[in-house]
CSV table of C-alpha atoms in Angstrom, one decimal:
chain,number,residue,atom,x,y,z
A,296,UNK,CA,-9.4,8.2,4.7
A,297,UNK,CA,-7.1,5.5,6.1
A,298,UNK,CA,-4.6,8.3,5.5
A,299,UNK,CA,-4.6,9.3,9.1
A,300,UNK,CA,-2.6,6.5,10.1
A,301,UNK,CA,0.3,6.4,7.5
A,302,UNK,CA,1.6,9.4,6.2
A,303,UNK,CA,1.5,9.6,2.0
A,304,UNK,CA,3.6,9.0,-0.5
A,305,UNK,CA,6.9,6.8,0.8
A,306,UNK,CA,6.7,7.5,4.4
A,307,UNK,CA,7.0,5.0,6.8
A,308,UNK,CA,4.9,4.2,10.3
A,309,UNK,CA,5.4,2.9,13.2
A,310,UNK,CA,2.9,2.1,16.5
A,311,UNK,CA,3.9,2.5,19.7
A,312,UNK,CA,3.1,-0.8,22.3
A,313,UNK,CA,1.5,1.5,25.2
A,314,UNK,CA,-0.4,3.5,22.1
A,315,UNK,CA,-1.8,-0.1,20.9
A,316,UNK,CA,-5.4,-0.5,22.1
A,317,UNK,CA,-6.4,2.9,21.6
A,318,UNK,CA,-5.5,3.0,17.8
A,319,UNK,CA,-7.3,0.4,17.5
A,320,UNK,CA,-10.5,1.5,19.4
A,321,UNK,CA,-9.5,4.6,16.8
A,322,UNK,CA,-10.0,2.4,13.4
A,323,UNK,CA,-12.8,0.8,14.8
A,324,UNK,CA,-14.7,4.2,15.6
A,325,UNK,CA,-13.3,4.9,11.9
A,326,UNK,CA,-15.0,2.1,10.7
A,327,UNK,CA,-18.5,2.5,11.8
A,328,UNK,CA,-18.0,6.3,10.9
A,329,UNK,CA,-17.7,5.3,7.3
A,330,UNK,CA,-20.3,2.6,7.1
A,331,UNK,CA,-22.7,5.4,7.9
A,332,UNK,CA,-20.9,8.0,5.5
A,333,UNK,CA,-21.2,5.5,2.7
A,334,UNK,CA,-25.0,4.4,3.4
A,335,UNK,CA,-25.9,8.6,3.1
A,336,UNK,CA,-24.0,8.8,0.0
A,337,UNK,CA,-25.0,6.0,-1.7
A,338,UNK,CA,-28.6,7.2,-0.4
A,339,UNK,CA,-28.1,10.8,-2.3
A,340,UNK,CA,-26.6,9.3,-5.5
A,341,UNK,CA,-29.7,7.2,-5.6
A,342,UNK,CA,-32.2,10.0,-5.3
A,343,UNK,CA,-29.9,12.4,-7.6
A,344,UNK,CA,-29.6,9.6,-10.4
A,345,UNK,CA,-33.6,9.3,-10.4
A,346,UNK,CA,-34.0,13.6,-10.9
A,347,UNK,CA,-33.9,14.1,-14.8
A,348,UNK,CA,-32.8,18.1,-14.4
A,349,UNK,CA,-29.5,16.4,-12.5
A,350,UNK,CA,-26.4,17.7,-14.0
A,351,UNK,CA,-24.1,14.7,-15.5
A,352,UNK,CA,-21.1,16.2,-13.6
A,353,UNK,CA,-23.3,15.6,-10.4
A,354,UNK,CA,-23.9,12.3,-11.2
A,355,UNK,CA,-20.4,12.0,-12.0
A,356,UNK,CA,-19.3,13.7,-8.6
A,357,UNK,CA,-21.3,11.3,-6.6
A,358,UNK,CA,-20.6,8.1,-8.1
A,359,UNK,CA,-16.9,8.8,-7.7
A,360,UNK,CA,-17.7,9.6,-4.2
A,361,UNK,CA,-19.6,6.7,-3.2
A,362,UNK,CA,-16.8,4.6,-5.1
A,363,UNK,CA,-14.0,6.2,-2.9
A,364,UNK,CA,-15.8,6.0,0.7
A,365,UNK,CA,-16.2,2.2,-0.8
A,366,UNK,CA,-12.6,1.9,-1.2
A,367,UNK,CA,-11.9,3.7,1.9
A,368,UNK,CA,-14.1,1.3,4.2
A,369,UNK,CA,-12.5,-1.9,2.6
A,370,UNK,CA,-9.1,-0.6,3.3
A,371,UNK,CA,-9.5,0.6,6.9
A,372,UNK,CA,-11.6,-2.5,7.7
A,373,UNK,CA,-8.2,-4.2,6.1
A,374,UNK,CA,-6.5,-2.4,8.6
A,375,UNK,CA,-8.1,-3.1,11.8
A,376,UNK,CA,-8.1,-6.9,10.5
A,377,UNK,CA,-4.4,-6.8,10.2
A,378,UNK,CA,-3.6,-4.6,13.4
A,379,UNK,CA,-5.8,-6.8,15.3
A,380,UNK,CA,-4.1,-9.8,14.3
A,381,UNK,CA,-0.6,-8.2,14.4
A,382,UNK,CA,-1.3,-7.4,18.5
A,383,UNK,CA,-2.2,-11.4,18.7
A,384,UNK,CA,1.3,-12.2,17.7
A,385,UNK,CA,3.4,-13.9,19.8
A,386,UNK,CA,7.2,-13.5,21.0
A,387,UNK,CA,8.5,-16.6,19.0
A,388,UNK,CA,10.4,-17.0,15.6
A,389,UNK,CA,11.7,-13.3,14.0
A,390,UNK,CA,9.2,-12.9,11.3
A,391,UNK,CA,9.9,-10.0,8.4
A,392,UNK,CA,6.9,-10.3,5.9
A,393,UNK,CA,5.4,-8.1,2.8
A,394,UNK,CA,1.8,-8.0,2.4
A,395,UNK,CA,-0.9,-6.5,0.3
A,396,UNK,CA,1.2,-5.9,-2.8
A,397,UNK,CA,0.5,-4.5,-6.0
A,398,UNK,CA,1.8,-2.4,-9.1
A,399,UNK,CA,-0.3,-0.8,-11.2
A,400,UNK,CA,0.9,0.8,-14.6
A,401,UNK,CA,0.1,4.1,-14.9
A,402,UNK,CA,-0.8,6.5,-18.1
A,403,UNK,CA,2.5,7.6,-18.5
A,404,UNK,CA,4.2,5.0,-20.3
A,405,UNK,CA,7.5,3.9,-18.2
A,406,UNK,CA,5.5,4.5,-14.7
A,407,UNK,CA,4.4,2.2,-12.6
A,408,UNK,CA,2.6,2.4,-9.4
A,409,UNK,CA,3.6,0.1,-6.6
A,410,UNK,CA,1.9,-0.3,-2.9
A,411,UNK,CA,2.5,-2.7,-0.4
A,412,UNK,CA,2.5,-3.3,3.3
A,413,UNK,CA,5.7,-4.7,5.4
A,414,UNK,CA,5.3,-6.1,8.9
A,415,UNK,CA,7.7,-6.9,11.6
A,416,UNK,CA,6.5,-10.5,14.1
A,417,UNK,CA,7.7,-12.2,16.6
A,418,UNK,CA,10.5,-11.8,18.6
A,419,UNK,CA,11.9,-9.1,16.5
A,420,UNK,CA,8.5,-6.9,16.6
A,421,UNK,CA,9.6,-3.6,17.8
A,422,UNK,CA,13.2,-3.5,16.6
A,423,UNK,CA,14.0,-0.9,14.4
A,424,UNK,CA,14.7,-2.1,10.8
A,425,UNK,CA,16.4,-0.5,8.7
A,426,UNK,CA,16.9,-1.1,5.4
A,427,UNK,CA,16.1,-0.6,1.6
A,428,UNK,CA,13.3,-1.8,-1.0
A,429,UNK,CA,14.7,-3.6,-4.3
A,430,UNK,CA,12.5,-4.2,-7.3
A,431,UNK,CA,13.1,-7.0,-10.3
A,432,UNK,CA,11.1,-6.4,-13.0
A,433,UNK,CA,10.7,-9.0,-15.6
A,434,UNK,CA,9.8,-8.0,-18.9
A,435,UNK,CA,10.5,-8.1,-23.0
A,436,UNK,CA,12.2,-5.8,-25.2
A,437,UNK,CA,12.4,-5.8,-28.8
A,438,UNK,CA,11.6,-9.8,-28.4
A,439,UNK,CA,14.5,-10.3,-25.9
A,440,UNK,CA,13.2,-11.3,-22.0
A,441,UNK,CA,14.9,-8.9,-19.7
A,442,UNK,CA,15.3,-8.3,-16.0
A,443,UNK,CA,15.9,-5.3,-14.5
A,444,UNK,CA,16.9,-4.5,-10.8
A,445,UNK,CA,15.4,-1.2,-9.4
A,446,UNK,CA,16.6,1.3,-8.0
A,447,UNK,CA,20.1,0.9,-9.8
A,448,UNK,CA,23.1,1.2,-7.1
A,449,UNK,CA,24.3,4.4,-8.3
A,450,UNK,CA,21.1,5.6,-9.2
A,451,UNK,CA,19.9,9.2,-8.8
A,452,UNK,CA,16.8,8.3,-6.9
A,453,UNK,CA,18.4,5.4,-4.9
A,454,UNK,CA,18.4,6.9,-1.3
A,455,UNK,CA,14.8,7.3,-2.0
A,456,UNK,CA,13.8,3.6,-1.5
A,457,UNK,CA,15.2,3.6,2.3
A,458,UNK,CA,13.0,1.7,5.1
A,459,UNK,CA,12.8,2.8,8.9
A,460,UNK,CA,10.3,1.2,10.8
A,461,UNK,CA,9.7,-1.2,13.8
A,462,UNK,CA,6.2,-2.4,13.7
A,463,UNK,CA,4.6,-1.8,10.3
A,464,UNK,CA,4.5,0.0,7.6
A,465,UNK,CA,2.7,1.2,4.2
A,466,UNK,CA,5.3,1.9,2.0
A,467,UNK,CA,3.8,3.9,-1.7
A,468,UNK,CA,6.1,4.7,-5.0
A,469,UNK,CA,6.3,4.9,-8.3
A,470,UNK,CA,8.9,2.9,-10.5
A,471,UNK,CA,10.3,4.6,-13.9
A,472,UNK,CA,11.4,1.8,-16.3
A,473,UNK,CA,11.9,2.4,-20.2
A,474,UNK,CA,8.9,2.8,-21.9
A,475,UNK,CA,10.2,-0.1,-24.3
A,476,UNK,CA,9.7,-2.7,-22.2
A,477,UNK,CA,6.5,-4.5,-21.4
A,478,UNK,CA,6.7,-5.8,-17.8
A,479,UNK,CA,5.7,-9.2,-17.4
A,480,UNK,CA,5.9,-8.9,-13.5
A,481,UNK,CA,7.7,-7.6,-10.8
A,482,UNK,CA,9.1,-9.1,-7.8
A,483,UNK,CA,9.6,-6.9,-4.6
A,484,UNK,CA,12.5,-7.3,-1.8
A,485,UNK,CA,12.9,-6.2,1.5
A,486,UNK,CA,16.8,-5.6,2.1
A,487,UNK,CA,18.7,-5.3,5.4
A,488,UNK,CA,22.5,-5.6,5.4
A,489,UNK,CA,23.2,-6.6,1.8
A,490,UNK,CA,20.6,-9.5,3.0
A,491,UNK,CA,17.0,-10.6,1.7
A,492,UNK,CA,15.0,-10.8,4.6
A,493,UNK,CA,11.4,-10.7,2.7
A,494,UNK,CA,10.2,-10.9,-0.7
A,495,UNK,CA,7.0,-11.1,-2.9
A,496,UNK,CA,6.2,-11.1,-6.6
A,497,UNK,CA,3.2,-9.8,-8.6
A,498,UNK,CA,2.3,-10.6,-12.5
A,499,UNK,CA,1.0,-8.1,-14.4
């Protein structure tokens, strides 16, 4: 649902000053919207689960709904919180941060799923960054620790970890690292100019 402000997959967003308040009037009519789509759905899952001719894919299809309206409301309300708070920001010290992250290994062996949320305070707020994300992912292989740095320079899907943004962004991907390895964590940078400006780490 939250969708609507960030584009999927590794797109990145930016807000306009002028355009502030009303995005966030926006996420707050959003909000309420979805406290009152979750309370009907969670209404009809209980009356469904309590008929004994309900199908199980019924019961199946509505639990999964109520679970992702649920997920949807924390998110958004995540949103406002951190839009709200971003607005309230003054003009002082340049502040480049990552927020919200988290990797999340996925069925294929080798993929991993990683999310995370970059911002852009102070006096540098609405200067357009560009730059690049880096992963290192720390991990064992064959009994040997190993580190790996991700996207590799010459890579074929290097270009496709470029960031553009000015304000904020949600920034979605999946990393592809041998199968043989079991990641131990993974520690995300934010690059501008050969330079760190930002980084956090997540254990798995």
């Amino acid at each position: 649902m939250a969708g609507w402000i960030y584009d999927a997959g590794r797109t990145f967003s930016g807000f306009a000053g002028e355009e502030n308040a009303r995005d966030v009037k926006v996420l707050r009519e959003r909000v309420s919207s979805l406290e009152q789509e979750l309370a009907a759905a969670r209404a009809t899952a209980d009356t469904s689960v309590s008929q004994l001719q309900i199908e199980k894919t019924t019961q199946d299809r509505l639990t999964q709904q109520v679970k992702r309206i649920e997920d949807d409301n924390v998110r958004l309300k995540a949103d406002l919180a951190m839009f709200e708070n971003f607005l309230g920001s003054d003009a002082g010290q340049a502040n480049l941060s990552i927020s919200r992250f988290q990797v999340e290994a996925q069925r294929e062996g080798g993929k991993y799923a990683y999310h995370l949320l970059v911002t852009q305070h102070g006096k540098d707020k609405g200067r357009e960054f560009k730059g690049r994300l880096q992963f290192a992912i720390l991990g064992r292989r064959e009994g040997q620790t190993v580190m790996i740095d991700y996207p590799e320079k010459d890579g074929v899907d290097f270009a496709g970890f470029s960031v553009n943004f000015k304000y904020f962004a949600r920034l979605d991907g999946i990393l592809r690292i041998p199968a043989s390895v079991a990641v131990s964590s993974v520690e995300v940078r934010l690059v501008e100019n050969g330079a760190i400006r930002a980084r956090q780490s997540i254990g798995l």
